[in-house]
PDB file of C-alpha atoms in Angstrom:
ATOM      1  CA  UNK A1104     -35.540  21.570 -39.228  1.00 46.00           C
ATOM      2  CA  UNK A1105     -34.439  21.646 -34.545  1.00 62.00           C
ATOM      3  CA  UNK A1106     -31.353  19.560 -34.607  1.00 80.00           C
ATOM      4  CA  UNK A1107     -31.057  16.411 -33.181  1.00 89.00           C
ATOM      5  CA  UNK A1108     -29.570  16.323 -29.731  1.00 94.00           C
ATOM      6  CA  UNK A1109     -26.339  15.287 -29.551  1.00 97.00           C
ATOM      7  CA  UNK A1110     -25.639  12.481 -27.566  1.00 97.00           C
ATOM      8  CA  UNK A1111     -23.311  12.736 -24.261  1.00 98.00           C
ATOM      9  CA  UNK A1112     -22.061  10.465 -22.782  1.00 98.00           C
ATOM     10  CA  UNK A1113     -20.981  11.132 -19.386  1.00 98.00           C
ATOM     11  CA  UNK A1114     -18.918   8.433 -16.660  1.00 98.00           C
ATOM     12  CA  UNK A1115     -18.557   9.429 -12.899  1.00 97.00           C
ATOM     13  CA  UNK A1116     -21.573  10.873 -11.968  1.00 98.00           C
ATOM     14  CA  UNK A1117     -22.642   9.788  -8.815  1.00 96.00           C
ATOM     15  CA  UNK A1118     -21.412  13.137  -6.834  1.00 95.00           C
ATOM     16  CA  UNK A1119     -19.045  16.822  -7.184  1.00 95.00           C
ATOM     17  CA  UNK A1120     -18.401  17.926 -11.662  1.00 97.00           C
ATOM     18  CA  UNK A1121     -19.658  14.665 -12.823  1.00 98.00           C
ATOM     19  CA  UNK A1122     -23.468  15.022 -10.803  1.00 98.00           C
ATOM     20  CA  UNK A1123     -23.571  18.891 -12.052  1.00 98.00           C
ATOM     21  CA  UNK A1124     -22.691  18.562 -15.650  1.00 98.00           C
ATOM     22  CA  UNK A1125     -25.053  16.235 -16.462  1.00 98.00           C
ATOM     23  CA  UNK A1126     -27.681  18.487 -14.574  1.00 98.00           C
ATOM     24  CA  UNK A1127     -26.232  20.861 -15.763  1.00 98.00           C
ATOM     25  CA  UNK A1128     -26.562  19.973 -19.752  1.00 98.00           C
ATOM     26  CA  UNK A1129     -30.291  18.052 -19.319  1.00 98.00           C
ATOM     27  CA  UNK A1130     -31.804  21.533 -18.826  1.00 98.00           C
ATOM     28  CA  UNK A1131     -30.006  23.079 -22.158  1.00 97.00           C
ATOM     29  CA  UNK A1132     -32.822  25.860 -22.829  1.00 96.00           C
ATOM     30  CA  UNK A1133     -32.677  24.546 -25.930  1.00 94.00           C
ATOM     31  CA  UNK A1134     -33.033  21.094 -25.119  1.00 95.00           C
ATOM     32  CA  UNK A1135     -29.065  20.587 -27.629  1.00 96.00           C
ATOM     33  CA  UNK A1136     -28.695  17.043 -25.228  1.00 97.00           C
ATOM     34  CA  UNK A1137     -29.920  13.893 -24.151  1.00 97.00           C
ATOM     35  CA  UNK A1138     -27.145  13.151 -21.614  1.00 98.00           C
ATOM     36  CA  UNK A1139     -26.456   9.454 -20.227  1.00 98.00           C
ATOM     37  CA  UNK A1140     -24.473  10.388 -17.275  1.00 98.00           C
ATOM     38  CA  UNK A1141     -23.279   6.508 -15.985  1.00 98.00           C
ATOM     39  CA  UNK A1142     -21.928   5.426 -12.571  1.00 98.00           C
ATOM     40  CA  UNK A1143     -19.346   2.672 -11.952  1.00 97.00           C
ATOM     41  CA  UNK A1144     -22.960   2.420  -8.352  1.00 97.00           C
ATOM     42  CA  UNK A1145     -26.432   2.207  -9.275  1.00 98.00           C
ATOM     43  CA  UNK A1146     -27.598   2.150  -6.229  1.00 97.00           C
ATOM     44  CA  UNK A1147     -25.896   6.408  -5.548  1.00 96.00           C
ATOM     45  CA  UNK A1148     -28.065   7.275  -7.979  1.00 97.00           C
ATOM     46  CA  UNK A1149     -30.211   9.079  -5.638  1.00 97.00           C
ATOM     47  CA  UNK A1150     -28.670  12.189  -5.315  1.00 97.00           C
ATOM     48  CA  UNK A1151     -28.754  12.967  -9.700  1.00 98.00           C
ATOM     49  CA  UNK A1152     -31.703  11.483  -9.911  1.00 98.00           C
ATOM     50  CA  UNK A1153     -33.381  14.232  -6.946  1.00 98.00           C
ATOM     51  CA  UNK A1154     -31.191  17.118  -9.058  1.00 98.00           C
ATOM     52  CA  UNK A1155     -32.602  15.539 -12.032  1.00 98.00           C
ATOM     53  CA  UNK A1156     -35.754  16.653 -11.388  1.00 97.00           C
ATOM     54  CA  UNK A1157     -37.931  16.491 -14.873  1.00 97.00           C
ATOM     55  CA  UNK A1158     -35.767  15.873 -16.868  1.00 97.00           C
ATOM     56  CA  UNK A1159     -35.164  12.428 -15.439  1.00 97.00           C
ATOM     57  CA  UNK A1160     -36.033  10.146 -18.146  1.00 95.00           C
ATOM     58  CA  UNK A1161     -36.241  12.907 -21.346  1.00 96.00           C
ATOM     59  CA  UNK A1162     -32.882  14.256 -22.552  1.00 97.00           C
ATOM     60  CA  UNK A1163     -31.398  12.430 -19.133  1.00 98.00           C
ATOM     61  CA  UNK A1164     -30.349   8.750 -18.945  1.00 97.00           C
ATOM     62  CA  UNK A1165     -29.136   7.317 -15.703  1.00 98.00           C
ATOM     63  CA  UNK A1166     -26.824   3.959 -16.320  1.00 98.00           C
ATOM     64  CA  UNK A1167     -23.858   1.720 -15.139  1.00 98.00           C
ATOM     65  CA  UNK A1168     -20.697   2.067 -16.576  1.00 98.00           C
ATOM     66  CA  UNK A1169     -17.171   0.859 -15.090  1.00 98.00           C
ATOM     67  CA  UNK A1170     -14.874   2.182 -17.216  1.00 98.00           C
ATOM     68  CA  UNK A1171     -12.067  -0.664 -15.355  1.00 98.00           C
ATOM     69  CA  UNK A1172     -14.609  -3.401 -17.504  1.00 98.00           C
ATOM     70  CA  UNK A1173     -14.290  -3.447 -21.256  1.00 98.00           C
ATOM     71  CA  UNK A1174     -17.687  -5.550 -20.565  1.00 98.00           C
ATOM     72  CA  UNK A1175     -19.616  -2.895 -18.692  1.00 98.00           C
ATOM     73  CA  UNK A1176     -18.220  -0.236 -21.726  1.00 98.00           C
ATOM     74  CA  UNK A1177     -19.763  -2.572 -23.711  1.00 96.00           C
ATOM     75  CA  UNK A1178     -22.987  -3.533 -22.638  1.00 96.00           C
ATOM     76  CA  UNK A1179     -22.879   0.234 -21.776  1.00 97.00           C
ATOM     77  CA  UNK A1180     -22.903   1.565 -25.210  1.00 96.00           C
ATOM     78  CA  UNK A1181     -25.800  -0.969 -26.422  1.00 94.00           C
ATOM     79  CA  UNK A1182     -27.849   0.780 -24.216  1.00 91.00           C
ATOM     80  CA  UNK A1183     -27.909   3.943 -26.242  1.00 92.00           C
ATOM     81  CA  UNK A1184     -29.493   4.719 -29.455  1.00 82.00           C
ATOM     82  CA  UNK A1185     -27.427   3.737 -32.108  1.00 76.00           C
ATOM     83  CA  UNK A1186     -24.887   3.229 -29.936  1.00 79.00           C
ATOM     84  CA  UNK A1187     -23.982   6.916 -31.532  1.00 93.00           C
ATOM     85  CA  UNK A1188     -21.776   9.100 -28.807  1.00 98.00           C
ATOM     86  CA  UNK A1189     -21.381  12.381 -30.203  1.00 98.00           C
ATOM     87  CA  UNK A1190     -19.716  14.492 -27.301  1.00 98.00           C
ATOM     88  CA  UNK A1191     -18.089  11.583 -24.762  1.00 98.00           C
ATOM     89  CA  UNK A1192     -16.809  13.555 -21.488  1.00 98.00           C
ATOM     90  CA  UNK A1193     -14.314  11.361 -18.981  1.00 98.00           C
ATOM     91  CA  UNK A1194     -14.409  12.225 -15.835  1.00 98.00           C
ATOM     92  CA  UNK A1195     -14.652   9.837 -13.781  1.00 96.00           C
ATOM     93  CA  UNK A1196     -11.817   9.661 -11.197  1.00 95.00           C
ATOM     94  CA  UNK A1197      -9.858   8.421  -7.558  1.00 93.00           C
ATOM     95  CA  UNK A1198      -7.139  10.172  -6.236  1.00 92.00           C
ATOM     96  CA  UNK A1199      -4.351   9.145  -3.752  1.00 94.00           C
ATOM     97  CA  UNK A1200      -2.758  11.058  -1.998  1.00 95.00           C
ATOM     98  CA  UNK A1201       0.476  11.175   1.013  1.00 96.00           C
ATOM     99  CA  UNK A1202       4.018   9.641   1.362  1.00 96.00           C
ATOM    100  CA  UNK A1203       5.312   7.162  -1.451  1.00 97.00           C
ATOM    101  CA  UNK A1204       6.826   4.946   1.235  1.00 96.00           C
ATOM    102  CA  UNK A1205       3.741   3.756   2.391  1.00 96.00           C
ATOM    103  CA  UNK A1206       1.461   3.932  -0.392  1.00 96.00           C
ATOM    104  CA  UNK A1207       1.339   0.521  -1.431  1.00 96.00           C
ATOM    105  CA  UNK A1208       1.276  -0.727  -5.884  1.00 97.00           C
ATOM    106  CA  UNK A1209      -1.846  -1.410  -5.891  1.00 98.00           C
ATOM    107  CA  UNK A1210      -3.276   1.192  -4.940  1.00 96.00           C
ATOM    108  CA  UNK A1211      -0.962   3.252  -7.241  1.00 98.00           C
ATOM    109  CA  UNK A1212      -1.983   0.966  -9.803  1.00 98.00           C
ATOM    110  CA  UNK A1213      -5.106   2.058  -8.692  1.00 98.00           C
ATOM    111  CA  UNK A1214      -5.592   4.855 -10.203  1.00 98.00           C
ATOM    112  CA  UNK A1215      -3.655   4.722 -13.257  1.00 98.00           C
ATOM    113  CA  UNK A1216      -6.031   1.847 -13.642  1.00 98.00           C
ATOM    114  CA  UNK A1217      -9.037   4.155 -13.230  1.00 98.00           C
ATOM    115  CA  UNK A1218      -7.643   8.362 -14.348  1.00 98.00           C
ATOM    116  CA  UNK A1219      -5.630   7.030 -17.325  1.00 98.00           C
ATOM    117  CA  UNK A1220      -7.084   3.722 -19.057  1.00 98.00           C
ATOM    118  CA  UNK A1221     -10.481   4.047 -17.708  1.00 98.00           C
ATOM    119  CA  UNK A1222     -10.255   7.154 -19.966  1.00 98.00           C
ATOM    120  CA  UNK A1223      -8.703   5.654 -22.680  1.00 98.00           C
ATOM    121  CA  UNK A1224     -10.579   2.591 -22.730  1.00 98.00           C
ATOM    122  CA  UNK A1225     -13.561   4.702 -23.024  1.00 98.00           C
ATOM    123  CA  UNK A1226     -12.292   6.595 -26.019  1.00 98.00           C
ATOM    124  CA  UNK A1227     -11.450   3.308 -28.125  1.00 98.00           C
ATOM    125  CA  UNK A1228     -14.253   2.178 -27.689  1.00 97.00           C
ATOM    126  CA  UNK A1229     -16.545   5.773 -29.885  1.00 97.00           C
ATOM    127  CA  UNK A1230     -13.491   6.282 -31.676  1.00 97.00           C
ATOM    128  CA  UNK A1231     -14.729   3.718 -34.587  1.00 96.00           C
ATOM    129  CA  UNK A1232     -18.310   5.550 -34.460  1.00 96.00           C
ATOM    130  CA  UNK A1233     -16.999   9.523 -34.082  1.00 97.00           C
ATOM    131  CA  UNK A1234     -14.538   8.382 -36.983  1.00 97.00           C
ATOM    132  CA  UNK A1235     -17.002   6.495 -39.130  1.00 96.00           C
ATOM    133  CA  UNK A1236     -19.438   9.242 -38.804  1.00 96.00           C
ATOM    134  CA  UNK A1237     -16.495  12.473 -38.365  1.00 97.00           C
ATOM    135  CA  UNK A1238     -17.290  13.884 -36.234  1.00 97.00           C
ATOM    136  CA  UNK A1239     -17.182  14.034 -32.387  1.00 98.00           C
ATOM    137  CA  UNK A1240     -16.408  15.439 -29.080  1.00 98.00           C
ATOM    138  CA  UNK A1241     -14.304  13.419 -26.009  1.00 98.00           C
ATOM    139  CA  UNK A1242     -14.027  16.089 -23.422  1.00 98.00           C
ATOM    140  CA  UNK A1243     -11.537  14.936 -20.441  1.00 98.00           C
ATOM    141  CA  UNK A1244     -11.669  16.491 -16.953  1.00 98.00           C
ATOM    142  CA  UNK A1245      -8.110  16.394 -15.965  1.00 97.00           C
ATOM    143  CA  UNK A1246      -5.653  18.601 -14.226  1.00 96.00           C
ATOM    144  CA  UNK A1247      -4.163  21.367 -13.640  1.00 94.00           C
ATOM    145  CA  UNK A1248      -2.105  18.442 -11.797  1.00 94.00           C
ATOM    146  CA  UNK A1249      -1.210  17.741 -15.472  1.00 95.00           C
ATOM    147  CA  UNK A1250       0.226  20.202 -16.250  1.00 93.00           C
ATOM    148  CA  UNK A1251       1.931  20.675 -12.565  1.00 93.00           C
ATOM    149  CA  UNK A1252       3.575  18.450 -10.270  1.00 94.00           C
ATOM    150  CA  UNK A1253       2.835  18.945  -6.313  1.00 94.00           C
ATOM    151  CA  UNK A1254       3.958  17.032  -3.377  1.00 95.00           C
ATOM    152  CA  UNK A1255       2.440  14.294  -1.799  1.00 95.00           C
ATOM    153  CA  UNK A1256       0.630  13.887  -5.001  1.00 96.00           C
ATOM    154  CA  UNK A1257       3.131  11.869  -6.842  1.00 97.00           C
ATOM    155  CA  UNK A1258       0.691   9.032  -8.511  1.00 97.00           C
ATOM    156  CA  UNK A1259      -2.393  11.245  -9.123  1.00 97.00           C
ATOM    157  CA  UNK A1260      -0.456  13.429 -10.830  1.00 97.00           C
ATOM    158  CA  UNK A1261       1.838  10.907 -12.969  1.00 98.00           C
ATOM    159  CA  UNK A1262      -1.997   9.472 -14.379  1.00 98.00           C
ATOM    160  CA  UNK A1263      -3.083  13.286 -15.608  1.00 98.00           C
ATOM    161  CA  UNK A1264       0.426  14.140 -17.262  1.00 98.00           C
ATOM    162  CA  UNK A1265      -0.552  10.433 -18.989  1.00 98.00           C
ATOM    163  CA  UNK A1266      -3.650  11.940 -19.886  1.00 98.00           C
ATOM    164  CA  UNK A1267      -2.042  15.086 -21.268  1.00 98.00           C
ATOM    165  CA  UNK A1268       0.433  12.992 -22.693  1.00 98.00           C
ATOM    166  CA  UNK A1269      -2.401  11.218 -24.214  1.00 98.00           C
ATOM    167  CA  UNK A1270      -4.900  13.148 -25.536  1.00 98.00           C
ATOM    168  CA  UNK A1271      -2.478  15.579 -27.015  1.00 98.00           C
ATOM    169  CA  UNK A1272      -1.409  13.366 -29.584  1.00 98.00           C
ATOM    170  CA  UNK A1273      -3.892  12.422 -30.249  1.00 98.00           C
ATOM    171  CA  UNK A1274      -5.725  15.848 -30.902  1.00 98.00           C
ATOM    172  CA  UNK A1275      -3.446  15.807 -34.007  1.00 98.00           C
ATOM    173  CA  UNK A1276      -5.385  12.891 -35.457  1.00 98.00           C
ATOM    174  CA  UNK A1277      -8.575  13.429 -34.873  1.00 98.00           C
ATOM    175  CA  UNK A1278      -9.410  16.606 -36.416  1.00 98.00           C
ATOM    176  CA  UNK A1279      -8.398  15.208 -40.174  1.00 98.00           C
ATOM    177  CA  UNK A1280     -12.142  13.514 -38.717  1.00 98.00           C
ATOM    178  CA  UNK A1281     -13.115  16.661 -37.469  1.00 98.00           C
ATOM    179  CA  UNK A1282     -13.014  15.222 -34.012  1.00 98.00           C
ATOM    180  CA  UNK A1283     -12.289  17.894 -30.855  1.00 98.00           C
ATOM    181  CA  UNK A1284     -10.475  17.180 -28.228  1.00 98.00           C
ATOM    182  CA  UNK A1285     -10.731  19.294 -24.718  1.00 98.00           C
ATOM    183  CA  UNK A1286      -8.641  18.952 -21.691  1.00 98.00           C
ATOM    184  CA  UNK A1287     -10.799  20.810 -19.175  1.00 98.00           C
ATOM    185  CA  UNK A1288      -8.078  21.108 -16.322  1.00 97.00           C
ATOM    186  CA  UNK A1289      -9.431  22.868 -12.801  1.00 96.00           C
ATOM    187  CA  UNK A1290      -7.592  23.529  -9.692  1.00 92.00           C
ATOM    188  CA  UNK A1291      -8.951  22.097  -5.952  1.00 92.00           C
ATOM    189  CA  UNK A1292     -12.589  21.213  -6.372  1.00 94.00           C
ATOM    190  CA  UNK A1293     -14.448  21.496  -2.899  1.00 91.00           C
ATOM    191  CA  UNK A1294     -15.906  18.512  -2.890  1.00 86.00           C
ATOM    192  CA  UNK A1295     -17.206  16.198  -0.394  1.00 79.00           C
ATOM    193  CA  UNK A1296     -14.839  13.623  -1.622  1.00 75.00           C
ATOM    194  CA  UNK A1297     -11.678  15.836  -1.069  1.00 79.00           C
ATOM    195  CA  UNK A1298     -12.814  16.877   2.784  1.00 80.00           C
ATOM    196  CA  UNK A1299     -13.172  13.261   3.418  1.00 79.00           C
ATOM    197  CA  UNK A1300      -9.945  11.849   2.261  1.00 80.00           C
ATOM    198  CA  UNK A1301      -8.205  15.184   3.200  1.00 83.00           C
ATOM    199  CA  UNK A1302      -9.828  13.897   7.157  1.00 84.00           C
ATOM    200  CA  UNK A1303      -9.161  10.698   6.186  1.00 85.00           C
ATOM    201  CA  UNK A1304      -5.195  11.003   5.131  1.00 88.00           C
ATOM    202  CA  UNK A1305      -4.876  13.402   8.274  1.00 85.00           C
ATOM    203  CA  UNK A1306      -4.731  10.135  10.697  1.00 85.00           C
ATOM    204  CA  UNK A1307      -3.330   7.455   8.676  1.00 88.00           C
ATOM    205  CA  UNK A1308      -0.069   5.543   9.823  1.00 88.00           C
ATOM    206  CA  UNK A1309       1.307   5.408   6.318  1.00 94.00           C
ATOM    207  CA  UNK A1310       3.478   2.506   7.527  1.00 93.00           C
ATOM    208  CA  UNK A1311       7.237   2.478   6.474  1.00 93.00           C
ATOM    209  CA  UNK A1312       6.881   6.582   6.564  1.00 96.00           C
ATOM    210  CA  UNK A1313      10.298   7.678   8.453  1.00 96.00           C
ATOM    211  CA  UNK A1314       9.473  10.824  11.261  1.00 95.00           C
ATOM    212  CA  UNK A1315      10.315  13.934   9.109  1.00 96.00           C
ATOM    213  CA  UNK A1316       8.720  12.767   5.713  1.00 95.00           C
ATOM    214  CA  UNK A1317       5.566  11.850   8.429  1.00 95.00           C
ATOM    215  CA  UNK A1318       6.068  15.168  10.287  1.00 94.00           C
ATOM    216  CA  UNK A1319       6.164  17.175   7.135  1.00 94.00           C
ATOM    217  CA  UNK A1320       3.247  15.620   5.229  1.00 94.00           C
ATOM    218  CA  UNK A1321       0.815  16.419   7.919  1.00 94.00           C
ATOM    219  CA  UNK A1322       2.028  19.424   9.734  1.00 93.00           C
ATOM    220  CA  UNK A1323       3.479  21.235   6.883  1.00 93.00           C
ATOM    221  CA  UNK A1324       1.094  20.481   4.006  1.00 93.00           C
ATOM    222  CA  UNK A1325      -1.660  18.753   5.406  1.00 93.00           C
ATOM    223  CA  UNK A1326      -2.201  22.815   6.923  1.00 92.00           C
ATOM    224  CA  UNK A1327      -1.466  24.453   3.038  1.00 91.00           C
ATOM    225  CA  UNK A1328      -3.724  21.834   1.526  1.00 92.00           C
ATOM    226  CA  UNK A1329      -6.774  23.129   3.318  1.00 91.00           C
ATOM    227  CA  UNK A1330      -5.951  26.404   3.307  1.00 90.00           C
ATOM    228  CA  UNK A1331      -5.399  26.194  -0.811  1.00 90.00           C
ATOM    229  CA  UNK A1332      -9.123  24.134  -0.787  1.00 90.00           C
ATOM    230  CA  UNK A1333     -10.362  27.032   1.301  1.00 88.00           C
ATOM    231  CA  UNK A1334      -9.082  29.979  -0.282  1.00 88.00           C
ATOM    232  CA  UNK A1335      -8.580  28.996  -4.506  1.00 89.00           C
ATOM    233  CA  UNK A1336     -11.389  25.708  -4.509  1.00 91.00           C
ATOM    234  CA  UNK A1337     -13.878  25.860  -6.063  1.00 94.00           C
ATOM    235  CA  UNK A1338     -17.493  23.806  -6.482  1.00 95.00           C
ATOM    236  CA  UNK A1339     -18.382  21.078  -8.575  1.00 96.00           C
ATOM    237  CA  UNK A1340     -21.606  23.720 -10.553  1.00 97.00           C
ATOM    238  CA  UNK A1341     -18.562  26.604 -11.544  1.00 97.00           C
ATOM    239  CA  UNK A1342     -16.068  23.823 -13.113  1.00 97.00           C
ATOM    240  CA  UNK A1343     -19.368  22.155 -14.726  1.00 98.00           C
ATOM    241  CA  UNK A1344     -20.508  26.072 -16.297  1.00 98.00           C
ATOM    242  CA  UNK A1345     -17.216  26.116 -17.386  1.00 97.00           C
ATOM    243  CA  UNK A1346     -17.138  22.062 -19.214  1.00 98.00           C
ATOM    244  CA  UNK A1347     -20.771  23.359 -20.595  1.00 98.00           C
ATOM    245  CA  UNK A1348     -19.382  26.087 -22.482  1.00 97.00           C
ATOM    246  CA  UNK A1349     -16.537  24.322 -24.310  1.00 98.00           C
ATOM    247  CA  UNK A1350     -18.989  21.629 -24.724  1.00 98.00           C
ATOM    248  CA  UNK A1351     -21.094  24.446 -26.100  1.00 97.00           C
ATOM    249  CA  UNK A1352     -18.593  25.664 -28.384  1.00 95.00           C
ATOM    250  CA  UNK A1353     -18.518  25.260 -32.044  1.00 93.00           C
ATOM    251  CA  UNK A1354     -14.570  25.314 -32.333  1.00 94.00           C
ATOM    252  CA  UNK A1355     -13.418  24.060 -28.798  1.00 96.00           C
ATOM    253  CA  UNK A1356     -10.656  24.378 -27.215  1.00 95.00           C
ATOM    254  CA  UNK A1357      -8.154  21.979 -27.194  1.00 96.00           C
ATOM    255  CA  UNK A1358      -7.099  22.876 -22.960  1.00 94.00           C
ATOM    256  CA  UNK A1359      -9.039  24.782 -20.847  1.00 93.00           C
ATOM    257  CA  UNK A1360      -8.433  25.925 -17.276  1.00 93.00           C
ATOM    258  CA  UNK A1361     -11.589  25.968 -14.927  1.00 93.00           C
ATOM    259  CA  UNK A1362     -10.131  28.502 -12.420  1.00 90.00           C
ATOM    260  CA  UNK A1363      -8.617  31.909 -12.864  1.00 87.00           C
ATOM    261  CA  UNK A1364      -7.100  31.914  -9.214  1.00 83.00           C
ATOM    262  CA  UNK A1365      -5.082  29.576  -9.850  1.00 84.00           C
ATOM    263  CA  UNK A1366      -2.662  31.270 -11.846  1.00 83.00           C
ATOM    264  CA  UNK A1367      -0.590  32.206 -10.686  1.00 80.00           C
ATOM    265  CA  UNK A1368       0.560  29.269  -8.754  1.00 78.00           C
ATOM    266  CA  UNK A1369       1.190  27.630 -13.104  1.00 83.00           C
ATOM    267  CA  UNK A1370       2.548  30.665 -14.538  1.00 86.00           C
ATOM    268  CA  UNK A1371       5.579  29.931 -12.132  1.00 85.00           C
ATOM    269  CA  UNK A1372       6.639  26.922 -14.445  1.00 84.00           C
ATOM    270  CA  UNK A1373       5.172  28.531 -18.169  1.00 85.00           C
ATOM    271  CA  UNK A1374       7.787  31.224 -16.939  1.00 91.00           C
ATOM    272  CA  UNK A1375      10.529  29.039 -16.435  1.00 91.00           C
ATOM    273  CA  UNK A1376      10.398  25.935 -18.740  1.00 88.00           C
ATOM    274  CA  UNK A1377      13.201  23.769 -17.339  1.00 91.00           C
ATOM    275  CA  UNK A1378      10.234  24.061 -14.304  1.00 90.00           C
ATOM    276  CA  UNK A1379      13.602  24.806 -11.292  1.00 94.00           C
ATOM    277  CA  UNK A1380      11.540  28.298 -10.789  1.00 92.00           C
ATOM    278  CA  UNK A1381       8.147  26.398 -10.009  1.00 91.00           C
ATOM    279  CA  UNK A1382      10.948  23.179  -7.769  1.00 93.00           C
ATOM    280  CA  UNK A1383      12.419  25.441  -5.946  1.00 94.00           C
ATOM    281  CA  UNK A1384       9.787  28.660  -4.909  1.00 91.00           C
ATOM    282  CA  UNK A1385       7.440  25.996  -3.754  1.00 91.00           C
ATOM    283  CA  UNK A1386      10.109  23.293  -1.498  1.00 93.00           C
ATOM    284  CA  UNK A1387      10.717  27.321   0.228  1.00 93.00           C
ATOM    285  CA  UNK A1388       7.371  28.331   0.472  1.00 90.00           C
ATOM    286  CA  UNK A1389       6.594  25.212   2.190  1.00 89.00           C
ATOM    287  CA  UNK A1390       9.104  23.719   4.383  1.00 91.00           C
ATOM    288  CA  UNK A1391      10.441  27.488   4.907  1.00 92.00           C
ATOM    289  CA  UNK A1392       7.792  30.550   4.594  1.00 89.00           C
ATOM    290  CA  UNK A1393       4.464  29.063   5.837  1.00 87.00           C
ATOM    291  CA  UNK A1394       2.915  31.509   6.711  1.00 87.00           C
ATOM    292  CA  UNK A1395       3.640  33.647   3.918  1.00 87.00           C
ATOM    293  CA  UNK A1396       2.755  30.391   1.303  1.00 83.00           C
ATOM    294  CA  UNK A1397      -0.654  31.290   3.401  1.00 83.00           C
ATOM    295  CA  UNK A1398      -0.839  34.857   3.267  1.00 87.00           C
ATOM    296  CA  UNK A1399      -0.237  34.261  -0.091  1.00 83.00           C
ATOM    297  CA  UNK A1400      -3.230  31.907  -0.584  1.00 79.00           C
ATOM    298  CA  UNK A1401      -5.071  34.807   1.080  1.00 82.00           C
ATOM    299  CA  UNK A1402      -4.355  36.806  -1.822  1.00 82.00           C
ATOM    300  CA  UNK A1403      -5.572  35.289  -4.438  1.00 75.00           C
ATOM    301  CA  UNK A1404      -8.722  34.148  -2.426  1.00 74.00           C
ATOM    302  CA  UNK A1405      -9.286  38.291  -1.978  1.00 71.00           C
ATOM    303  CA  UNK A1406      -8.416  39.000  -5.989  1.00 55.00           C
ATOM    304  CA  UNK A1407      -5.488  40.555  -5.283  1.00 54.00           C
ATOM    305  CA  UNK A1408      -5.127  39.509  -8.957  1.00 50.00           C
ATOM    306  CA  UNK A1409      -7.373  40.407 -10.442  1.00 47.00           C
ATOM    307  CA  UNK A1410      -6.334  39.959 -14.112  1.00 46.00           C
ATOM    308  CA  UNK A1411      -4.791  36.600 -14.993  1.00 43.00           C
ATOM    309  CA  UNK A1412      -0.823  36.118 -14.334  1.00 38.00           C
ATOM    310  CA  UNK A1413       0.802  35.426 -17.838  1.00 35.00           C
ATOM    311  CA  UNK A1414       4.686  35.310 -18.510  1.00 35.00           C
ATOM    312  CA  UNK A1415       6.484  37.985 -20.892  1.00 32.00           C
TER     313      UNK A1415
END
């Protein structure tokens, strides 16, 4: 007798990684999953429903979920048969980029409310059932910015550092209940949202920012960021494929980076745990050697580094 499909609850499915992951799991040839694909605004469900095709209403259900609301989380779980979630994928997230002086504390708090507290809120809701059944898998879409800071992304990186520390700590306890945690760490992901975000901040004024800092952001960081996305960026489909493998693994990993082309950029911090090598090299490349940075990113794109780079 075939095993019953596992219920997979995914947040942030209106677009990007969440949408692609929901569709790939719903179209699993072995029909191992029933996907509850959620989003804050159901007015945006059209793209997901079209992509789901015949899986809609069969192996995929669309539901409303605001990860920043206790009431919304409770309502969503009450609509799941038995209220039992076998796999939780914390994918909902927001970005924030720009000079610190020009960003409001409210905007930074919003990043933490979604990226960190939203993930914690969902885990608190599903964890009692997972512990009672002595099984479960919590997948968290983190970021390489949870491993190393990136200039002009301070608040976003901080939210992902918090995610990494929280879930690594929780993973120790949950192994005792046969519950696994997996932190999936994409690098740059090419989405319509990211494109619009970069376009918006390129013309933003960031009041309170001194002229030098604003110039560094607009004339150095933004061109380097576009180059990074162009040369090293992954598609949401490729990231979703990695997550599908993580979910299907008999022994899920605690961490899984999705983009081997980004590995040389994270290797700097691994080579020097103090962080000084990464900070000084990043500073020199961005502020003093932007042409070398551009050349290096193009090398990554053309597979000059054909195998992952690891420190000896």
